[in-house]
C-alpha positions as semicolon CSV with decimal commas, in nm:
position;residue;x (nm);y (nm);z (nm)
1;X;2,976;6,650;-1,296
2;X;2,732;6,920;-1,210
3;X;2,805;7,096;-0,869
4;X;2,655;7,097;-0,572
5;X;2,480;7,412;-0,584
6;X;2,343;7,346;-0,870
7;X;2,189;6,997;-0,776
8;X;2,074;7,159;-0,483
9;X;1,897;7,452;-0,689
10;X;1,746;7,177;-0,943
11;X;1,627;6,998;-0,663
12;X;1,483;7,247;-0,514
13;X;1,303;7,368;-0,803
14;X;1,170;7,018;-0,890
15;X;1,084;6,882;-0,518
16;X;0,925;7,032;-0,253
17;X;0,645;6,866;-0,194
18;X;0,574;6,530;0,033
19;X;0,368;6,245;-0,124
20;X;0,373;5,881;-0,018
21;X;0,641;5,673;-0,153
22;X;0,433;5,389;-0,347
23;X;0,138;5,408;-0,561
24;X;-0,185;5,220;-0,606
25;X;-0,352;5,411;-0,881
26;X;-0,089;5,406;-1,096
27;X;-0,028;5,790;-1,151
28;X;0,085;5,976;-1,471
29;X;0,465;5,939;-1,523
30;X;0,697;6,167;-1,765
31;X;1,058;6,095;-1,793
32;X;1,290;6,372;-1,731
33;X;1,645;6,397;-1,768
34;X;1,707;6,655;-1,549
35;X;1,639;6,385;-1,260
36;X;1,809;6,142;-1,419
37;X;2,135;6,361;-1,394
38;X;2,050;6,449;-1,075
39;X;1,977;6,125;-0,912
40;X;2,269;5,975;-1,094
41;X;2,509;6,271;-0,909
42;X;2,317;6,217;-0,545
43;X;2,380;5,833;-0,569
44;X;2,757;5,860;-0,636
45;X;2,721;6,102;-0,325
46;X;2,519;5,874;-0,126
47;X;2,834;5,617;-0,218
48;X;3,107;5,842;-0,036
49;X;2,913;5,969;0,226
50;X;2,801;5,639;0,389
51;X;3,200;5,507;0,310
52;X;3,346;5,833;0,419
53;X;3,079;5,910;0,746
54;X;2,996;5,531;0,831
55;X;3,286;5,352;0,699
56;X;2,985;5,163;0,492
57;X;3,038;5,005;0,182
58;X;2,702;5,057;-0,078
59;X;2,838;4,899;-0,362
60;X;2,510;4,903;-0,601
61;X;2,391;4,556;-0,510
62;X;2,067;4,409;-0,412
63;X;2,242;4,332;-0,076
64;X;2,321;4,679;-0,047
65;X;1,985;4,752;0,072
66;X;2,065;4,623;0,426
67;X;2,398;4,839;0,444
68;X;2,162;5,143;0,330
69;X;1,915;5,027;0,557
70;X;2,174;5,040;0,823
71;X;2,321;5,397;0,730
72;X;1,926;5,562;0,752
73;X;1,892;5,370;1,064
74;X;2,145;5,585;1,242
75;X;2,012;5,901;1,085
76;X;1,684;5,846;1,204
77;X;1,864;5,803;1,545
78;X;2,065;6,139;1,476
79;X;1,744;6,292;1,406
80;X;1,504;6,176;1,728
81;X;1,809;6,271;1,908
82;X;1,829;6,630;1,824
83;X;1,634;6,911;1,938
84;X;1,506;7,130;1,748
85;X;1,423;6,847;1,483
86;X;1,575;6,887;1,146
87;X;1,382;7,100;0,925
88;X;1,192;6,901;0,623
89;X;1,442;7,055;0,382
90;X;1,739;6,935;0,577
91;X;1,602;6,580;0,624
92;X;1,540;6,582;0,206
93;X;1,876;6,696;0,128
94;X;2,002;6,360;0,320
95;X;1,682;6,168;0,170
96;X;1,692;6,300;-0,202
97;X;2,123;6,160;-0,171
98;X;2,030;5,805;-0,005
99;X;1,704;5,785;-0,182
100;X;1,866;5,809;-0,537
101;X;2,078;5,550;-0,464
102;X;1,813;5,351;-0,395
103;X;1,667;5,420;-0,742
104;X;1,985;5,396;-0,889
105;X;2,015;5,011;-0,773
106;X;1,654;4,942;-0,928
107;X;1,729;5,157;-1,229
108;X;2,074;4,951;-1,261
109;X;1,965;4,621;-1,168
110;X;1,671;4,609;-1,275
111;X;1,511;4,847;-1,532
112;X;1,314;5,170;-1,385
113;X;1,335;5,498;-1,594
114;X;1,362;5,837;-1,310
115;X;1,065;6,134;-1,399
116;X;0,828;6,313;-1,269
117;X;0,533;6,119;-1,112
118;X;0,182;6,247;-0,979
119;X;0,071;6,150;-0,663
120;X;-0,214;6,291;-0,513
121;X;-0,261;6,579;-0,727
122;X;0,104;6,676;-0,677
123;X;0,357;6,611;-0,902
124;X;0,721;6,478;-0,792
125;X;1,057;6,316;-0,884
126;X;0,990;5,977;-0,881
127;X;1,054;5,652;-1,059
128;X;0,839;5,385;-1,253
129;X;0,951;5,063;-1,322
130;X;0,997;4,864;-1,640
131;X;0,633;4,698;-1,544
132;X;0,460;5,085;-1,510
133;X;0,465;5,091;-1,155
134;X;0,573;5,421;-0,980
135;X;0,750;5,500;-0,682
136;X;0,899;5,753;-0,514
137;X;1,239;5,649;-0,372
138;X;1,345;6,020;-0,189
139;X;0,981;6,029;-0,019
140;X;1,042;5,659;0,168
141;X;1,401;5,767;0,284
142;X;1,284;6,088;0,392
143;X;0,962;5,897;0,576
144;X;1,252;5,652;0,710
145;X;1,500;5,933;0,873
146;X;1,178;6,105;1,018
147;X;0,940;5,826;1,157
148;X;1,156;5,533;1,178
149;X;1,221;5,172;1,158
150;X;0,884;5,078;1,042
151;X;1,000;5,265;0,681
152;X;1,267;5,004;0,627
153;X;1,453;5,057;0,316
154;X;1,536;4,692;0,278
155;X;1,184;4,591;0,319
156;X;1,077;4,892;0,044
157;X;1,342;4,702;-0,207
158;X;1,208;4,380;-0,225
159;X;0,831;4,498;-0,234
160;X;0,899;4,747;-0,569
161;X;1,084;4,396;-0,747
162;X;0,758;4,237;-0,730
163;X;0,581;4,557;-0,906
């Protein structure tokens, strides 16, 4: 399993940028590896952090979603609470972690394939699903620590298994 330092030095290489977290146009999409690995590492993260931290159980489920909901709902509440805010990179460390696990369960359960996607003009780690929609998973947790409950995770889920 690759280290943390290096996870954190491919991530960021690869992300940096901030893009909305579903698309509309249907943006270009190349798979990459390299995210796969990484995601795959951040989600078995994401897995002891929320046991170890939150004593919360994300067990790669559908139902999950509302445990993960429930672990981003007290960051968000860690983050309005502190002052100075977070910086961006700070909030995406936690975000790229509990947003691959979110991939991970749609990868898993239900066919996705991780990459880089363009949005915008930009291009990111993202996801597109097995019917050619993309989405970017670690750009909707990030929007959900930052801005709150009206970037519901479990909400998110069930709108990408209609795509």
């Amino acid at each position: 399993m690759p280290s943390i330092q290096a996870l954190l030095f491919v991530s960021a290489a690869l992300f940096g940028a901030n893009a909305l977290a579903a698309d509309k146009a249907k943006p270009g999409f190349v798979p990459d590896a390299a995210v796969q690995r990484a995601a795959t590492a951040y989600a078995a993260q994401a897995v002891a952090t929320a046991r170890d931290q939150f004593g919360i159980k994300l067990d790669g489920t559908d139902a999950s979603m509302v445990q993960l909901e429930a672990v981003l709902a007290r960051a968000h509440t860690s983050y309005a609470a502190k002052s100075p805010r977070p910086s961006e990179e700070q909030v995406m460390a936690v975000a790229r972690m509990y947003g691959s696990y979110l991939g991970e369960v749609v990868r898993v359960k239900h066919g996705g394939t991780w990459g880089m996607a363009t949005l915008e003009g930009q291009t990111l780690p993202g996801m597109r699903t097995t019917s050619g929609a993309n989405f970017w998973p670690w750009t909707h947790v990030s929007q959900r620590i930052s801005k709150g409950a009206g970037n519901n995770v479990a909400d998110y889920y069930k709108v990408l298994l209609t795509k």
